[in-house]
PDB file of C-alpha atoms (C1' of nucleotides) in Angstrom:
ATOM      1  CA  MET D1132      -1.882  -6.239 -13.293  1.00 75.00           C
ATOM      2  CA  LYS D1133      -4.206  -5.646 -10.363  1.00 77.00           C
ATOM      3  CA  PHE D1134      -3.755  -5.294  -6.819  1.00 85.00           C
ATOM      4  CA  ASP D1135      -4.900  -8.848  -5.871  1.00 87.00           C
ATOM      5  CA  ALA D1136      -6.248  -7.809  -2.199  1.00 85.00           C
ATOM      6  CA  GLU D1137      -7.790 -11.172  -1.590  1.00 88.00           C
ATOM      7  CA  GLU D1138      -4.047 -12.792  -2.293  1.00 90.00           C
ATOM      8  CA  PHE D1139      -2.387  -9.820  -0.362  1.00 92.00           C
ATOM      9  CA  LYS D1140      -4.230 -10.631   2.520  1.00 91.00           C
ATOM     10  CA  LYS D1141      -4.041 -14.106   2.513  1.00 92.00           C
ATOM     11  CA  GLU D1142      -0.326 -13.955   2.253  1.00 92.00           C
ATOM     12  CA  VAL D1143      -0.624 -11.384   5.297  1.00 93.00           C
ATOM     13  CA  TYR D1144      -2.740 -13.854   7.009  1.00 92.00           C
ATOM     14  CA  ASN D1145      -0.310 -16.724   6.407  1.00 92.00           C
ATOM     15  CA  ILE D1146       2.487 -14.854   7.463  1.00 92.00           C
ATOM     16  CA  VAL D1147       1.741 -13.233  10.575  1.00 92.00           C
ATOM     17  CA  ALA D1148       0.258 -16.691  11.324  1.00 92.00           C
ATOM     18  CA  SER D1149       3.487 -18.094  11.087  1.00 91.00           C
ATOM     19  CA  ILE D1150       5.155 -15.759  13.478  1.00 92.00           C
ATOM     20  CA  PRO D1151       6.804 -17.615  16.196  1.00 91.00           C
ATOM     21  CA  LYS D1152       5.938 -17.146  19.705  1.00 91.00           C
ATOM     22  CA  GLY D1153       7.997 -14.211  21.545  1.00 90.00           C
ATOM     23  CA  LYS D1154       8.867 -12.890  18.367  1.00 92.00           C
ATOM     24  CA  VAL D1155       7.495  -9.731  16.345  1.00 93.00           C
ATOM     25  CA  VAL D1156       7.833  -8.833  12.989  1.00 93.00           C
ATOM     26  CA  THR D1157       7.481  -5.039  11.256  1.00 94.00           C
ATOM     27  CA  TYR D1158       5.148  -4.470   8.216  1.00 94.00           C
ATOM     28  CA  GLY D1159       7.700  -3.989   6.276  1.00 93.00           C
ATOM     29  CA  GLN D1160       8.940  -7.098   6.802  1.00 92.00           C
ATOM     30  CA  ILE D1161       5.626  -8.635   6.088  1.00 93.00           C
ATOM     31  CA  ALA D1162       5.841  -6.714   2.926  1.00 93.00           C
ATOM     32  CA  TRP D1163       8.923  -7.571   1.913  1.00 92.00           C
ATOM     33  CA  LEU D1164       7.767 -11.631   2.028  1.00 92.00           C
ATOM     34  CA  ILE D1165       4.855 -10.946   0.058  1.00 91.00           C
ATOM     35  CA  GLY D1166       7.158  -9.412  -2.519  1.00 89.00           C
ATOM     36  CA  LYS D1167       5.916  -5.745  -1.973  1.00 91.00           C
ATOM     37  CA  PRO D1168       8.294  -3.989   0.711  1.00 90.00           C
ATOM     38  CA  GLN D1169       6.486  -0.472  -0.658  1.00 90.00           C
ATOM     39  CA  HIS D1170       3.025  -1.932   0.217  1.00 92.00           C
ATOM     40  CA  SER D1171       3.827  -2.029   3.749  1.00 93.00           C
ATOM     41  CA  ARG D1172       0.846   0.390   4.477  1.00 93.00           C
ATOM     42  CA  MET D1173      -1.453  -2.273   3.054  1.00 93.00           C
ATOM     43  CA  VAL D1174      -0.038  -4.832   5.529  1.00 93.00           C
ATOM     44  CA  GLY D1175      -1.073  -2.522   8.347  1.00 92.00           C
ATOM     45  CA  HIS D1176      -4.461  -1.856   6.677  1.00 90.00           C
ATOM     46  CA  THR D1177      -5.289  -5.327   5.979  1.00 91.00           C
ATOM     47  CA  LEU D1178      -4.745  -6.596   9.422  1.00 92.00           C
ATOM     48  CA  HIS D1179      -6.828  -3.729  10.917  1.00 89.00           C
ATOM     49  CA  ASP D1180      -9.558  -5.036   8.724  1.00 86.00           C
ATOM     50  CA  VAL D1181      -9.255  -8.325  10.130  1.00 84.00           C
ATOM     51  CA  PRO D1182     -10.533  -8.375  14.112  1.00 76.00           C
ATOM     52  CA  GLN D1183      -8.978 -10.942  16.434  1.00 75.00           C
ATOM     53  CA  SER D1184     -11.872 -13.005  15.439  1.00 73.00           C
ATOM     54  CA  LEU D1185      -9.344 -15.182  12.944  1.00 84.00           C
ATOM     55  CA  ASN D1186      -6.321 -16.878  14.637  1.00 88.00           C
ATOM     56  CA  ILE D1187      -3.931 -14.043  13.407  1.00 90.00           C
ATOM     57  CA  PRO D1188      -1.663 -12.974  15.997  1.00 92.00           C
ATOM     58  CA  CYS D1189      -1.731  -9.523  14.810  1.00 90.00           C
ATOM     59  CA  HIS D1190      -0.331  -8.292  18.109  1.00 91.00           C
ATOM     60  CA  ARG D1191       2.936  -9.770  16.922  1.00 92.00           C
ATOM     61  CA  VAL D1192       3.056  -7.216  14.340  1.00 93.00           C
ATOM     62  CA  VAL D1193       4.583  -3.652  15.018  1.00 93.00           C
ATOM     63  CA  ASN D1194       6.065  -1.287  12.902  1.00 92.00           C
ATOM     64  CA  SER D1195       9.890  -0.655  12.177  1.00 92.00           C
ATOM     65  CA  GLN D1196       9.801   1.982  14.849  1.00 90.00           C
ATOM     66  CA  GLY D1197       9.330  -0.777  17.679  1.00 90.00           C
ATOM     67  CA  LYS D1198       5.884   0.655  18.285  1.00 90.00           C
ATOM     68  CA  THR D1199       2.532  -0.847  18.697  1.00 90.00           C
ATOM     69  CA  ALA D1200      -0.583  -0.074  16.991  1.00 87.00           C
ATOM     70  CA  PRO D1201      -1.729   3.416  17.318  1.00 83.00           C
ATOM     71  CA  CYS D1202      -5.009   1.706  18.704  1.00 79.00           C
ATOM     72  CA  TRP D1203      -5.238  -1.305  21.043  1.00 83.00           C
ATOM     73  CA  ILE D1204      -3.508  -0.869  24.563  1.00 79.00           C
ATOM     74  CA  GLU D1205      -3.737  -4.466  25.618  1.00 84.00           C
ATOM     75  CA  GLN D1206      -1.328  -5.391  22.796  1.00 87.00           C
ATOM     76  CA  ARG D1207       1.490  -4.466  24.938  1.00 87.00           C
ATOM     77  CA  LYS D1208       0.361  -7.010  27.847  1.00 89.00           C
ATOM     78  CA  ILE D1209      -0.188  -9.594  25.248  1.00 89.00           C
ATOM     79  CA  LEU D1210       3.390  -9.333  23.875  1.00 91.00           C
ATOM     80  CA  GLU D1211       4.562  -9.747  27.597  1.00 90.00           C
ATOM     81  CA  SER D1212       2.951 -12.893  27.649  1.00 91.00           C
ATOM     82  CA  GLU D1213       4.440 -14.191  24.535  1.00 90.00           C
ATOM     83  CA  GLY D1214       7.915 -13.046  26.627  1.00 91.00           C
ATOM     84  CA  VAL D1215       8.650 -10.215  24.626  1.00 92.00           C
ATOM     85  CA  THR D1216      10.414  -7.350  26.573  1.00 91.00           C
ATOM     86  CA  PHE D1217       9.244  -3.666  26.500  1.00 90.00           C
ATOM     87  CA  LYS D1218      11.054  -0.395  26.646  1.00 87.00           C
ATOM     88  CA  PRO D1219      10.090   1.897  29.524  1.00 84.00           C
ATOM     89  CA  ASN D1220       8.445   4.358  26.724  1.00 81.00           C
ATOM     90  CA  GLY D1221       6.188   1.440  25.704  1.00 84.00           C
ATOM     91  CA  CYS D1222       8.213   0.224  22.594  1.00 89.00           C
ATOM     92  CA  VAL D1223       9.279  -3.407  22.045  1.00 91.00           C
ATOM     93  CA  TYR D1224      12.930  -4.110  21.555  1.00 90.00           C
ATOM     94  CA  ILE D1225      12.299  -5.111  18.275  1.00 89.00           C
ATOM     95  CA  LYS D1226      16.347  -5.414  17.679  1.00 87.00           C
ATOM     96  CA  ILE D1227      16.176  -8.371  19.803  1.00 89.00           C
ATOM     97  CA  HIS D1228      12.754  -9.752  19.416  1.00 91.00           C
ATOM     98  CA  GLN D1229      12.059  -9.046  15.676  1.00 91.00           C
ATOM     99  CA  TRP D1230      11.477 -12.521  13.724  1.00 91.00           C
ATOM    100  CA  GLN D1231      14.978 -13.231  11.895  1.00 81.00           C
ATOM    101  CA  PHE D1232      14.201 -15.568   9.374  1.00 72.00           C
ATOM    102  CA  GLN D1233      16.216 -18.929   9.523  1.00 58.00           C
ATOM    103  CA  ASN D1234      16.711 -18.931   5.648  1.00 49.00           C
ATOM    104  CA  GLU D1235      16.542 -15.791   3.777  1.00 47.00           C
ATOM    105  CA  ILE D1236      15.670 -15.678  -0.077  1.00 41.00           C
ATOM    106  CA  ASN D1237      19.277 -15.086  -1.180  1.00 43.00           C
TER     107      ASN D1237
ATOM    108  C1'  DA V1415     -13.743  11.571 -10.391  1.00 58.51           C
ATOM    109  C1'  DA V1416     -10.401  13.966  -7.399  1.00 58.51           C
ATOM    110  C1'  DG V1417      -8.497  14.621  -3.325  1.00 58.51           C
ATOM    111  C1'  DT V1418      -7.577  13.153   1.732  1.00 58.51           C
ATOM    112  C1'  DT V1419      -6.238   9.577   5.078  1.00 58.51           C
ATOM    113  C1'  DG V1420      -3.314   6.318   6.860  1.00 58.51           C
ATOM    114  C1'  DA V1421      -2.664  -0.520  11.944  1.00 58.51           C
ATOM    115  C1'  DC V1422       4.012   2.074   7.145  1.00 58.51           C
ATOM    116  C1'  DT V1423       9.366   2.991   6.041  1.00 58.51           C
ATOM    117  C1'  DT V1424      13.578   5.213   5.351  1.00 58.51           C
ATOM    118  C1'  DA V1425      16.308   9.357   5.875  1.00 58.51           C
ATOM    119  C1'  DA V1426      17.834  13.886   7.501  1.00 58.51           C
ATOM    120  C1'  DA V1427      17.672  17.522  11.441  1.00 58.51           C
TER     121       DA V1427
ATOM    122  C1'  DA O 654      17.696   9.552  22.156  1.00 58.51           C
ATOM    123  C1'  DT O 655      13.217  12.017  19.439  1.00 58.51           C
ATOM    124  C1'  DT O 656      10.891  14.931  15.878  1.00 58.51           C
ATOM    125  C1'  DT O 657      10.170  16.223  11.096  1.00 58.51           C
ATOM    126  C1'  DA O 658      10.153  15.445   6.165  1.00 58.51           C
ATOM    127  C1'  DA O 659       9.098  13.050   1.886  1.00 58.51           C
ATOM    128  C1'  DG O 660       7.910   8.995  -0.500  1.00 58.51           C
ATOM    129  C1'  DC O 661       4.953   5.238  -1.096  1.00 58.51           C
ATOM    130  C1'  DC O 662       0.116   3.329  -2.939  1.00 58.51           C
ATOM    131  C1'  DA O 663      -4.369   0.935  -1.660  1.00 58.51           C
ATOM    132  C1'  DA O 664      -8.738   2.484   0.686  1.00 58.51           C
ATOM    133  C1'  DC O 665     -11.696   5.897   1.826  1.00 58.51           C
ATOM    134  C1'  DT O 666     -14.664  10.329   1.331  1.00 58.51           C
TER     135       DT O 666
END
DNA sequence: AAGTTGACTTAAA
DNA sequence: ATTTAAGCCAACT
C-alpha cells in the first residue's frame, strides 16, 4: 500500500481546520485520528509544507510537550489571542487546552 | 541508491 | 521538573 501523501495532507487539513477555538492538538493526536499514530512526524512535516496561506490554524497544533513549533515565534502570541494560556517557560498548558474529542471512536 | 534529517512520541534517567 | 535515548517512517540530500 502506497503512502497517500495527498490523502494524508487532506486529512491533516481537515482535522486541523476542525480544531475548536481556544484548543490545541498534538501531532500524535492528529496522526491518531488519521489512523497512523506512528506518522506523527509526517503530520508536522505536512503542516510545515503548508504555509499560513491556507485557512489552516496550524498554530493550534503543538507537540506532546505542549511546546510550539521550533520556528515561528508568533505562534505563542496567536494562541494567547485564542484564549490559550501559556507556562512561564513558553509551553502551553496542553493538559488543559488539548482538544478532547466529544465522542471518541470506541 | 543509500544515508541523513526531522514543526514527533514515549519512556527512562 | 528537565534532559537523554530509542523508536518511528516519509522526505530530503
